[in-house]
Tab-separated table of C-alpha atoms in Angstrom:
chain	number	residue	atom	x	y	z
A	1	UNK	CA	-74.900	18.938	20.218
A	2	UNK	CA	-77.427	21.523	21.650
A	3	UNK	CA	-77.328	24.764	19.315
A	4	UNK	CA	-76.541	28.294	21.634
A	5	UNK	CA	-79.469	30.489	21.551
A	6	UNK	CA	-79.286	33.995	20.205
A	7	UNK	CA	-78.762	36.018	23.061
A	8	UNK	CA	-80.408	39.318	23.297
A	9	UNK	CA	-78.356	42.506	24.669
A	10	UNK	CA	-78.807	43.133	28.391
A	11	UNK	CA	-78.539	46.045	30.650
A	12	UNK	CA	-77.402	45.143	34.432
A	13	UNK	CA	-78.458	41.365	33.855
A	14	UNK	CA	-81.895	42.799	32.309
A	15	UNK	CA	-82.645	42.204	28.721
A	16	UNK	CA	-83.465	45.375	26.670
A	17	UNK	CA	-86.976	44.032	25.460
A	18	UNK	CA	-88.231	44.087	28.865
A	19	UNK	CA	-86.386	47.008	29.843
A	20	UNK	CA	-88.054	49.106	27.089
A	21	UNK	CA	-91.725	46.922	27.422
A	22	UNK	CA	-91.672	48.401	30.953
A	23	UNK	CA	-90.542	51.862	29.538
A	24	UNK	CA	-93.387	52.066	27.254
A	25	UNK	CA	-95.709	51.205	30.267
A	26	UNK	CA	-95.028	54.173	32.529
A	27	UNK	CA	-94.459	56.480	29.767
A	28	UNK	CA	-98.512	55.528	28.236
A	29	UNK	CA	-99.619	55.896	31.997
A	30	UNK	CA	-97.151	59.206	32.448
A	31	UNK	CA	-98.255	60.998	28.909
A	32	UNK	CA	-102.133	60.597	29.959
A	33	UNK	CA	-101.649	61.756	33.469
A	34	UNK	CA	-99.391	64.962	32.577
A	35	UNK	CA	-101.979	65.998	29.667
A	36	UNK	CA	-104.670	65.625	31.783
A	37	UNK	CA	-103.143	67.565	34.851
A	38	UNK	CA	-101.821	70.087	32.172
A	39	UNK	CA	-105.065	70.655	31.001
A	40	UNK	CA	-106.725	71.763	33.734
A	41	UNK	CA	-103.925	73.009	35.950
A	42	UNK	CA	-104.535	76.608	36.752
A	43	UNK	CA	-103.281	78.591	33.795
A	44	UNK	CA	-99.780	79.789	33.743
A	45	UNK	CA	-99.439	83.743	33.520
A	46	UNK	CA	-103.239	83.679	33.100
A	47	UNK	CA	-102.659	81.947	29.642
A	48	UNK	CA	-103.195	78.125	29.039
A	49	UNK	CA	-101.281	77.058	26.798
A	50	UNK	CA	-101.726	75.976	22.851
A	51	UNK	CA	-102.014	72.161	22.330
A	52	UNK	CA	-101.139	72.936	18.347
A	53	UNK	CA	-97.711	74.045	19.536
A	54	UNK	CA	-97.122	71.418	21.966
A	55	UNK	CA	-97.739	68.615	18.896
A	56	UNK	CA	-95.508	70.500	17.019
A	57	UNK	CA	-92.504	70.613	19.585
A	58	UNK	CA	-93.191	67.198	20.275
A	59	UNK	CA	-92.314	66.405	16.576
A	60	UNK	CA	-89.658	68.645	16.552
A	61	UNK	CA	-87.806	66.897	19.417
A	62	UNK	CA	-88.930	63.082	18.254
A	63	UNK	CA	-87.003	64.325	14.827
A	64	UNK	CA	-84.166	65.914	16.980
A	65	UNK	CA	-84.334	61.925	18.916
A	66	UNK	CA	-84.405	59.694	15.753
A	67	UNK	CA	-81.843	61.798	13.651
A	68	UNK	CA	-79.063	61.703	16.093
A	69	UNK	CA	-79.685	57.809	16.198
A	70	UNK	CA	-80.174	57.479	13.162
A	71	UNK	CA	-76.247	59.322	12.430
A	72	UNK	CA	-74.728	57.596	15.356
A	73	UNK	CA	-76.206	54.262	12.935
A	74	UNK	CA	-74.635	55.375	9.675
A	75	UNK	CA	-71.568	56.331	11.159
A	76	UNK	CA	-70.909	52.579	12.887
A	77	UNK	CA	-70.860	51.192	8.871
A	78	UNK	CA	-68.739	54.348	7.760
A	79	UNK	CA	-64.856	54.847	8.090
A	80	UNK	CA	-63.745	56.526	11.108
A	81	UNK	CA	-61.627	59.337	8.862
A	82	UNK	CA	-65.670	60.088	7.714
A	83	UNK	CA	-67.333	63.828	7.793
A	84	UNK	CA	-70.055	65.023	8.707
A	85	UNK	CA	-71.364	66.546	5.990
A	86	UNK	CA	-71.050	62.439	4.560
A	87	UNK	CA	-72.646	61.215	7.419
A	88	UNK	CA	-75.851	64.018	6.532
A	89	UNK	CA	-75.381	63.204	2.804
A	90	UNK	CA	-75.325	59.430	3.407
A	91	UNK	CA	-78.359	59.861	5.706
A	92	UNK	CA	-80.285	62.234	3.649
A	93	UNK	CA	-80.405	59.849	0.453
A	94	UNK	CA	-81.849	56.811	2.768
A	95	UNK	CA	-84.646	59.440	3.926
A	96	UNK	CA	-85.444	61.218	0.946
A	97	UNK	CA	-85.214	58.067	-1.629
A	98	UNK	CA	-87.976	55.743	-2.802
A	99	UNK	CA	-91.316	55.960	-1.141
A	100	UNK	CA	-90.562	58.108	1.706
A	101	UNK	CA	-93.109	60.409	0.059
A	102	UNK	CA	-96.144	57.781	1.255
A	103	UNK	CA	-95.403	58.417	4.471
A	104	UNK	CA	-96.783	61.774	4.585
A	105	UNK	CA	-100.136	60.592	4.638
A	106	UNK	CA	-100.107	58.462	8.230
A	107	UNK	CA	-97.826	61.437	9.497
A	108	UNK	CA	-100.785	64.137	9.001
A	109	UNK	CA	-103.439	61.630	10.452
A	110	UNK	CA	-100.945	60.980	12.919
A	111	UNK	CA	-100.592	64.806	13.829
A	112	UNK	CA	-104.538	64.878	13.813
A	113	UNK	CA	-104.712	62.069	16.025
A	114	UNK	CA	-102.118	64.219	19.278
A	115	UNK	CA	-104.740	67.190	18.628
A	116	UNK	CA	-107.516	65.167	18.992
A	117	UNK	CA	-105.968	63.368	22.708
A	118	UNK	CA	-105.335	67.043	24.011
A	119	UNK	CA	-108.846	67.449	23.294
A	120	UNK	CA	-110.192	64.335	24.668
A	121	UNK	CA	-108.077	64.956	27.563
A	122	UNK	CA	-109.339	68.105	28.208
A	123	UNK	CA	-113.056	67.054	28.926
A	124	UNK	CA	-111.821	63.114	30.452
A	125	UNK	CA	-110.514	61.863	33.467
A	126	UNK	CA	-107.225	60.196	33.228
A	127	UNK	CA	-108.156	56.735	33.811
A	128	UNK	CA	-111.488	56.909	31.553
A	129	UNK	CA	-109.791	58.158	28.884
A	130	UNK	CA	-106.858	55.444	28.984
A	131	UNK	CA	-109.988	52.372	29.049
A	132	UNK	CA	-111.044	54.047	25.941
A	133	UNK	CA	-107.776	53.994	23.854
A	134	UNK	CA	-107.943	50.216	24.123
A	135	UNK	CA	-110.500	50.436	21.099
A	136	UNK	CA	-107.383	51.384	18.899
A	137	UNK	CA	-107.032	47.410	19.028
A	138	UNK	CA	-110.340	47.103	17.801
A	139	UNK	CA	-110.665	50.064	15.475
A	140	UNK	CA	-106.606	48.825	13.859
A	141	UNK	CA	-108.347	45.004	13.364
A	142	UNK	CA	-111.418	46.415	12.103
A	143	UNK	CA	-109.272	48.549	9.036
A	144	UNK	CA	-107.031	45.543	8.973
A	145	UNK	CA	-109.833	43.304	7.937
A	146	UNK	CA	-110.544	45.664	4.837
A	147	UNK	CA	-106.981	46.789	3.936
A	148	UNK	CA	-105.757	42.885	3.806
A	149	UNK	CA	-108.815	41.012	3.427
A	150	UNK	CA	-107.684	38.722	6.498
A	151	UNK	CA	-110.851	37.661	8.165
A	152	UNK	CA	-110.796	37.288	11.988
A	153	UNK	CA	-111.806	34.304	13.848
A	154	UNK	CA	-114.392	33.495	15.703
A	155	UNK	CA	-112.247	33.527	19.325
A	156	UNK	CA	-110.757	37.351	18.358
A	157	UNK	CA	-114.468	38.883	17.438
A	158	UNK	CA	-115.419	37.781	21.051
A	159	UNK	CA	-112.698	39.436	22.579
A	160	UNK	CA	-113.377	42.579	20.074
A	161	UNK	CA	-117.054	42.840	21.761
A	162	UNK	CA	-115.778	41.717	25.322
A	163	UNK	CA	-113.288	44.982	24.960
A	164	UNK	CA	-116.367	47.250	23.661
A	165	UNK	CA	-118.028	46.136	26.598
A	166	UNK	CA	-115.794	47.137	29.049
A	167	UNK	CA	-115.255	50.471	27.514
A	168	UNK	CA	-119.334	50.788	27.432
A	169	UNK	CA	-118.962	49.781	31.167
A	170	UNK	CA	-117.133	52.676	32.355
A	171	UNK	CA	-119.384	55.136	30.234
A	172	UNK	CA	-122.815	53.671	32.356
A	173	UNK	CA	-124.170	56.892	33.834
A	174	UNK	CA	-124.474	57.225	37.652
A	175	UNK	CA	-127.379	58.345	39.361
A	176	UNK	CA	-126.859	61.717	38.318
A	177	UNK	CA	-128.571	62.505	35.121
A	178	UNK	CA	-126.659	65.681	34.361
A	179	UNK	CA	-124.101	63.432	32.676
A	180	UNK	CA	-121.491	60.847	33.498
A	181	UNK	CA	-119.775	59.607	37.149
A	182	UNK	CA	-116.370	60.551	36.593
A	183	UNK	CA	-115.008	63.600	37.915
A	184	UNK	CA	-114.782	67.022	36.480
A	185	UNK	CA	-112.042	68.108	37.877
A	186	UNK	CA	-108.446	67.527	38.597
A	187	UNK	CA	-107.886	67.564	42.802
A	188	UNK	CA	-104.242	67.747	43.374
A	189	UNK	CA	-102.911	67.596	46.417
A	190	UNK	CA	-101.750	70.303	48.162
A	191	UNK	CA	-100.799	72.132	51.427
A	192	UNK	CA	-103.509	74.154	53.036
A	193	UNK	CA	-101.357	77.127	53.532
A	194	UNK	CA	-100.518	77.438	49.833
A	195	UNK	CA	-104.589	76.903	49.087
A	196	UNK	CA	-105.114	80.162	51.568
A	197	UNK	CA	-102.128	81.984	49.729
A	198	UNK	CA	-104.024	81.690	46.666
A	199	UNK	CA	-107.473	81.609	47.625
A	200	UNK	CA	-106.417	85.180	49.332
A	201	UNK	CA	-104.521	86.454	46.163
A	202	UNK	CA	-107.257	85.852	44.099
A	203	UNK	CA	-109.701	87.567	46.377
A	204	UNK	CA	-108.215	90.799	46.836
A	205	UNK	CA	-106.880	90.738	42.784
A	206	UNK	CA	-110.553	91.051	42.033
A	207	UNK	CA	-114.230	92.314	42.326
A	208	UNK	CA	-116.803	89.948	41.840
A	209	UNK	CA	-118.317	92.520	38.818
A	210	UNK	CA	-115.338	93.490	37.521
A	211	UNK	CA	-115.598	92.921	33.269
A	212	UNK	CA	-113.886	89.682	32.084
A	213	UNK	CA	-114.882	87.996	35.150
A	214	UNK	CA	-116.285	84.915	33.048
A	215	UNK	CA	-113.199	84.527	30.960
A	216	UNK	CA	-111.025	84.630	33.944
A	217	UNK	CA	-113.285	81.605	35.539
A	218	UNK	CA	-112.972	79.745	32.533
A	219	UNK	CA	-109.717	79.469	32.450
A	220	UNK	CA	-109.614	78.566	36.121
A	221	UNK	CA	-111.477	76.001	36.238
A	222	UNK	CA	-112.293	75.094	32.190
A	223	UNK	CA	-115.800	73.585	31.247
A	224	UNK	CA	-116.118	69.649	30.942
A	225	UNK	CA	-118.113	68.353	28.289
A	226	UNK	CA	-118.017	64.447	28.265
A	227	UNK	CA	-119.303	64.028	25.336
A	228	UNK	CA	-117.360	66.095	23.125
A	229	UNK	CA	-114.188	64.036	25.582
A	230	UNK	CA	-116.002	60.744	24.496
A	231	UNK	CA	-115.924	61.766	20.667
A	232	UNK	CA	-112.241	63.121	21.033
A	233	UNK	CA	-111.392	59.664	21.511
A	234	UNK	CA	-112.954	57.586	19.296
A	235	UNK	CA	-111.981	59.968	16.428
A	236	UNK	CA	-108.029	59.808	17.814
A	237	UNK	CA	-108.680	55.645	18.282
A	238	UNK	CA	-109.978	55.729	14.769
A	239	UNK	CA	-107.232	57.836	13.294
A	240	UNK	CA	-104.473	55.337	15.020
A	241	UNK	CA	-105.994	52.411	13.269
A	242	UNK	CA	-106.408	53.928	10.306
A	243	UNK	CA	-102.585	55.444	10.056
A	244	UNK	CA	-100.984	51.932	11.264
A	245	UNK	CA	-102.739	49.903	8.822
A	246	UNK	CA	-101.909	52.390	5.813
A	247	UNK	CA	-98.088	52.491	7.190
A	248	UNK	CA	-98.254	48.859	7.220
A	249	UNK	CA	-99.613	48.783	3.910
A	250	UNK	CA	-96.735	50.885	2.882
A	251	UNK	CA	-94.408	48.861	4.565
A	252	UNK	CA	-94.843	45.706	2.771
A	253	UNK	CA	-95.369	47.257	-0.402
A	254	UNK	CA	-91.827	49.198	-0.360
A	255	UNK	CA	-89.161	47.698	-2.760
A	256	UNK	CA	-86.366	49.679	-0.800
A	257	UNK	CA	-86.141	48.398	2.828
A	258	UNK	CA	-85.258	51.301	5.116
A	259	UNK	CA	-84.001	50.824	9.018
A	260	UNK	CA	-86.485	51.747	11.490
A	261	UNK	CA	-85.102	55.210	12.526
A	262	UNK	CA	-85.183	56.208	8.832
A	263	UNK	CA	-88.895	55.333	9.161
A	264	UNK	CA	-89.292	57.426	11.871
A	265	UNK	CA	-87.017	60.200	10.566
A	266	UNK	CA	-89.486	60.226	7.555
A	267	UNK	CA	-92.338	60.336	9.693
A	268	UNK	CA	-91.632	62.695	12.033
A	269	UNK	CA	-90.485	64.931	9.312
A	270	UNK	CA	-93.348	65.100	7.325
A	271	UNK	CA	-95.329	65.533	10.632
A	272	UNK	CA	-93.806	68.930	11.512
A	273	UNK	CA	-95.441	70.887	8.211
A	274	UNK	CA	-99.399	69.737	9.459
A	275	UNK	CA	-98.233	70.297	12.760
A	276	UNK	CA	-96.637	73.873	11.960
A	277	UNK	CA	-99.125	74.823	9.166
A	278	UNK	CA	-102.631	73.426	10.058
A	279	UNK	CA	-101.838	73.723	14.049
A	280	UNK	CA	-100.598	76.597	15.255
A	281	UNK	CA	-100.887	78.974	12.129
A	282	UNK	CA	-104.234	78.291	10.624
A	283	UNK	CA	-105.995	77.833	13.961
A	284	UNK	CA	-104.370	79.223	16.817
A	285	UNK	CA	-102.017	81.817	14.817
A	286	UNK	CA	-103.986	84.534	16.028
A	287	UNK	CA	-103.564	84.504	19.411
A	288	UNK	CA	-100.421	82.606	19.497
A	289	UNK	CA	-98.837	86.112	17.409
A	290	UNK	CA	-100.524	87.936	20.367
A	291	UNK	CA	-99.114	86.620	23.522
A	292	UNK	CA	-96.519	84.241	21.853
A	293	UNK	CA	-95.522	80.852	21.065
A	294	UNK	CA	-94.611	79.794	24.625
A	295	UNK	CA	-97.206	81.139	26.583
A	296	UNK	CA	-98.479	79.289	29.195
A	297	UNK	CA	-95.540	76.721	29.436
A	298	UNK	CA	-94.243	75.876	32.693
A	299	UNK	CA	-92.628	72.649	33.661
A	300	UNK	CA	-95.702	70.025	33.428
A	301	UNK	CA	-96.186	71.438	30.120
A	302	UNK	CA	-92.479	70.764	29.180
A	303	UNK	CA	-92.311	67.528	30.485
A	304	UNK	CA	-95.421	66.521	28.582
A	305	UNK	CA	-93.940	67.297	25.346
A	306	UNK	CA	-90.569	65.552	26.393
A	307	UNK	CA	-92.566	62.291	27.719
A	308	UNK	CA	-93.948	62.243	24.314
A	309	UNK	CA	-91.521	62.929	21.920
A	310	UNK	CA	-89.408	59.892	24.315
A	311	UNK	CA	-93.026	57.599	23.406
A	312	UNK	CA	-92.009	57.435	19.920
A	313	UNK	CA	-88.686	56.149	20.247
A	314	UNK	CA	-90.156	53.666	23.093
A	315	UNK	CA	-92.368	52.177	20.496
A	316	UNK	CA	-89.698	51.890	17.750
A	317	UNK	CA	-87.512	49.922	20.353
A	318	UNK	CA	-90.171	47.727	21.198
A	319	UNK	CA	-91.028	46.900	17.440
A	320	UNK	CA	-87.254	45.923	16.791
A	321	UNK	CA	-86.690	43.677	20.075
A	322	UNK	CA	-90.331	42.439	20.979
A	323	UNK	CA	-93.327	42.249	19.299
A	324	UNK	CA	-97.229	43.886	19.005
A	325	UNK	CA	-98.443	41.497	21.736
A	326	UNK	CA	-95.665	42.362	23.681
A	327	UNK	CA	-96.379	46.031	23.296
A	328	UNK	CA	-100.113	44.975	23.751
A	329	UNK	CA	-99.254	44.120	27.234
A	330	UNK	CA	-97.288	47.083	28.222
A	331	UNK	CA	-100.623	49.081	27.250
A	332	UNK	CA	-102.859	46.921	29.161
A	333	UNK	CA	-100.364	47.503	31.976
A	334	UNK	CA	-100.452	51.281	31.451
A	335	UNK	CA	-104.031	51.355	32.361
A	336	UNK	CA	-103.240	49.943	35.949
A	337	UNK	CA	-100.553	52.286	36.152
A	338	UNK	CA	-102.696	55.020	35.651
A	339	UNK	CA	-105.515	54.278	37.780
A	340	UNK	CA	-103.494	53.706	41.140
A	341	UNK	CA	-101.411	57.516	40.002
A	342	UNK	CA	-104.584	58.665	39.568
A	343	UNK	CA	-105.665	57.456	42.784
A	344	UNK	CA	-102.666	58.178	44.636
A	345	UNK	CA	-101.496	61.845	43.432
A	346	UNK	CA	-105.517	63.214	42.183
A	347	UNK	CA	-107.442	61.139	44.652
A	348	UNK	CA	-109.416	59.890	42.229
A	349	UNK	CA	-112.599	58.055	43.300
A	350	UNK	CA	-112.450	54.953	41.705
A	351	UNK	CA	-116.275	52.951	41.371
A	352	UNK	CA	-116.573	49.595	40.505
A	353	UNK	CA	-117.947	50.574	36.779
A	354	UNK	CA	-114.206	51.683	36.400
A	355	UNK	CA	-112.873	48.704	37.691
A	356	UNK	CA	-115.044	46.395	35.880
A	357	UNK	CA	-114.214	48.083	32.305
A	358	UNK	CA	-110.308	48.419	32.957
A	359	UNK	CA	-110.473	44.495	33.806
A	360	UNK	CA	-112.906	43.421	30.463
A	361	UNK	CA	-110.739	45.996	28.387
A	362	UNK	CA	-107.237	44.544	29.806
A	363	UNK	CA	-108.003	40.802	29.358
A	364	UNK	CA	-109.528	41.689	26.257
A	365	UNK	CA	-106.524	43.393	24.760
A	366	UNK	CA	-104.199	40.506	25.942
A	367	UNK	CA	-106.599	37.688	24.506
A	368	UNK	CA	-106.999	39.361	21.483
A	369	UNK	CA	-103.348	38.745	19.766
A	370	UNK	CA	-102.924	35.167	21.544
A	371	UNK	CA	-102.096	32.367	19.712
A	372	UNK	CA	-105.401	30.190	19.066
A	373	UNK	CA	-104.580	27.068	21.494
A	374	UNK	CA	-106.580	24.799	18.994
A	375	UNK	CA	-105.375	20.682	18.770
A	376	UNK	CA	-103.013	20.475	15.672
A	377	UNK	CA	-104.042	19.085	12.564
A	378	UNK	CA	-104.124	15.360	12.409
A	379	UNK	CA	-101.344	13.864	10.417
A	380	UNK	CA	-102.055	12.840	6.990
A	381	UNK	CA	-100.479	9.367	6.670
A	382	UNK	CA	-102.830	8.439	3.860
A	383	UNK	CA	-99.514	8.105	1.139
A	384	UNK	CA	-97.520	6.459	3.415
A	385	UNK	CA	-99.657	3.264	4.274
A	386	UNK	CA	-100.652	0.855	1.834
A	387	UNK	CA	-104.636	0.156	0.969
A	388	UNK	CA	-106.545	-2.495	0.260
A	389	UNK	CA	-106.652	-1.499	-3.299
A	390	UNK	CA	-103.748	-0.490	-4.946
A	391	UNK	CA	-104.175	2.448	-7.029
A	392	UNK	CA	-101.021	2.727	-8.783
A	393	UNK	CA	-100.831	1.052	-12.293
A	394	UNK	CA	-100.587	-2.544	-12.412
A	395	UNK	CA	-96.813	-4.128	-12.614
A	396	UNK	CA	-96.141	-6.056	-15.733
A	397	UNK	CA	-96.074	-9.748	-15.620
A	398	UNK	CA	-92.427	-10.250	-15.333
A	399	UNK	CA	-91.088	-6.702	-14.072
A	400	UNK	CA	-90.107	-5.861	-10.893
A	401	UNK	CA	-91.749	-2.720	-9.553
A	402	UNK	CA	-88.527	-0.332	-8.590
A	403	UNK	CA	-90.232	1.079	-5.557
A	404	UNK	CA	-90.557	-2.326	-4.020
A	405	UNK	CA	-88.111	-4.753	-2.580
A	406	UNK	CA	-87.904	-7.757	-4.706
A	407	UNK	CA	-88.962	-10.775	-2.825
A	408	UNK	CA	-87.323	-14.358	-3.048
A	409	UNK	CA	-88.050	-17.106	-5.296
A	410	UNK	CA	-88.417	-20.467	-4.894
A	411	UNK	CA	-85.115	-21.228	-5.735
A	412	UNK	CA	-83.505	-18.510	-3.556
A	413	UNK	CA	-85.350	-19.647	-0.539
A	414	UNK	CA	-84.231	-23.609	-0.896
A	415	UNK	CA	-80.671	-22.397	-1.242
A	416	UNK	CA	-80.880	-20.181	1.463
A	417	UNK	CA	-82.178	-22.703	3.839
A	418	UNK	CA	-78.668	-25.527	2.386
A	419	UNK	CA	-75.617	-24.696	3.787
A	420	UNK	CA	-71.910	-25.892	2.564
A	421	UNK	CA	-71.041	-27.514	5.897
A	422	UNK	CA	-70.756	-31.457	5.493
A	423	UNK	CA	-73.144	-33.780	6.681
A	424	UNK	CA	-72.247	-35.662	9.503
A	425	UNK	CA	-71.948	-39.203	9.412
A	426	UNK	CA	-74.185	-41.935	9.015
A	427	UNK	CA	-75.410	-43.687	12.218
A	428	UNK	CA	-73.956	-40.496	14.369
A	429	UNK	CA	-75.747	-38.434	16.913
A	430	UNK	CA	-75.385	-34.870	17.588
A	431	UNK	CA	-77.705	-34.933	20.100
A	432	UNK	CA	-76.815	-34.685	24.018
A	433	UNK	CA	-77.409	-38.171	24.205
A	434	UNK	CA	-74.677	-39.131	21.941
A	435	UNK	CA	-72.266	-37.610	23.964
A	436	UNK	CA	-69.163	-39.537	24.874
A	437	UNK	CA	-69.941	-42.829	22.640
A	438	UNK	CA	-68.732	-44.307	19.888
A	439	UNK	CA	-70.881	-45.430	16.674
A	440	UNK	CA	-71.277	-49.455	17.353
A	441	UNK	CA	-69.414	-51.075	14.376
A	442	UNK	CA	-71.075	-54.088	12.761
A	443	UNK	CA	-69.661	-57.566	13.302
């Protein structure tokens, strides 16, 4: 009888895992593209505005996400006469209970990790900058190794240095020796007679000496430092390691299993007071108390923030239906996605450096969680032949080892071979021959 696979719930014929792998693929390439345009768009009410308080909105909403799924969870193993003020007290003491406090550390590297891609993003082309978050593969083996002393083998450090290569690839400076080959600035497309409109606005707006003439150009068109792009993200691939190895640490340490939206209630909770705190009070509070919190926000800004906050509910999706190489490949697929946007919507010039690194870094990321395809071990059949020299202890004259049949004796085998039938009689033949005739009688 063949057993009925476990079927896995569907959407139009589609099954969910693939439905939310794909998800998580346009949303990595759509979060790199809108940061990057947001970045260096021209500023909005001649204000950019504050990465600290678009990290912390982003939490903000990702906890608004994950608590309303997390209630419409509880309430499915609750009666239906049920509050809401149980539902909240239910929900509260799976958040709040056991180690939930552990999770604040990942949360605030996690928080310093989005600061530190607003930065990178800042000074980085879109599809550079998406090559180099592959090294969160390597930089989350590399902690892995030391946080669970699980050496790697010898096929997975290749594809470690094949994926370093491909990032060092698209860093190989051009001909110019100013600095790198990729562009410093975004060129979005647009019509000629709103490029006039502007151009014309902005010439009869000014002087060329009026005072503040350098700030206003700076926040036009906003210096590129590649470098300082470069370091932005290694430190955020570093951080991303670091916080998924301690939260899987945590993880399989924890005595009290939790769902996975608790998880992410948790986290996302204890990201908002970094976010808050560190972010937009202790380094931008000054100027965000002079021209306000949403300054500078328009609608890239906003949909930034939403494609994020969405990101972290992609990823907890993919965790409970597929698994990390899955969500491996949806990356790798991400960086394709982003260099034929970038191509198509920034014409972005794309060398063959680029392509070269995104095509090491991909096949790099994909070979890295495959299954070794190594010949099995052989079969050891050593205890169930029997040797030349028996090394079990020798059988008693006399006593019949139990694990053995017992063979025949001599007796046995001479009554086995008699039989009760009656001999025939003398003289007679039973042969073909003796067919038909009668035994001669004597005279």
């Amino acid at each position: 009888m063949v057993e009925v696979a476990h079927r896995q719930p569907s959407w139009m014929g589609i099954k969910v895992k693939d439905l939310a792998l794909f998800a998580l693929a346009v949303q990595n390439a759509a979060v790199i593209m809108f940061v990057r345009y947001s970045r260096t768009m021209p500023p909005v009410g001649g204000q950019r505005y504050f990465s600290s308080t678009a990290v912390f909105l982003t939490e903000m909403i990702k906890f608004a996400l994950c608590l309303t799924i997390a209630l419409y969870d509880v309430s499915r193993n609750l009666p239906p006469t049920s509050s809401v003020l149980s539902l909240f007290k239910v929900l509260s003491g799976a958040v709040f209970t056991g180690d939930s406090w552990k999770l604040a550390i990942p949360a605030i590297i996690f928080t310093l990790q989005n600061s530190l891609q607003y930065i990178a993003l800042s000074h980085l082309d879109a599809p550079t900058a998406q090559i180099t978050y592959q090294l969160k593969l390597a930089f989350t083996a590399i902690f892995g190794i030391l946080a669970f002393r699980k050496p790697l083998s010898l096929r997975n450090w290749a594809m470690l240095g094949l994926l370093m290569l491909g990032v060092a690839v698209t860093y190989i400076p051009s001909a110019d020796p100013t600095g790198f080959s990729f562009a410093k600035e975004v060129h979005a497309r647009r019509s000629i007679t709103k490029s006039l409109a502007r151009d014309t606005v902005d010439f009869t707006k000014r002087s060329a000496t009026y005072e503040g003439i350098q700030e206003d150009e700076g926040l036009e068109h906003p210096p590129v430092y590649a470098s300082l792009g470069l370091l932005a993200a290694l430190g955020s691939c570093c951080l991303s390691g670091l916080a998924g190895v301690i939260l899987e640490r945590i993880f399989k340490d924890s005595k009290s299993p939790s769902s996975l939206w608790v998880r992410n209630i948790q986290l996302s909770f204890y990201s908002l007071f970094p976010a808050l705190f560190i972010g937009v009070i202790f380094i931008d509070g000054e100027e965000v108390a002079k021209v306000g919190v949403f300054q500078g926000y328009n609608w890239v800004v906003w949909t930034t923030i939403g494609l994020q906050a969405l990101g972290g509910v992609l990823v907890a999706i993919c965790v409970f239906y597929a698994d990390n190489l899955a969500k491996t490949t949806a990356t790798s697929i991400s960086v394709i996605l982003t260099i034929v946007a970038s191509v198509l919507f920034f014409d972005f010039p794309v060398t063959t450096k680029l392509l070269v690194g995104a095509i090491l870094s991909v096949i790099a990321a994909n070979l890295f969680k495959g299954k070794d395809r190594s010949r099995p071990p052989p079969i050891k059949i050593a205890k169930y032949e029997s040797t030349t020299i028996d090394r079990r202890p020798s059988i008693i004259a006399g006593e019949q080892d139990p694990n053995t049949l017992p063979l025949p004796t001599a007796l046995q085998t001479e009554e086995a071979r008699s039989t009760s039938r009656p001999s025939s009689p003398r003289g007679h033949s039973r042969g073909p021959q003796g067919k038909g005739k009668s035994p001669k009688r004597s005279a």
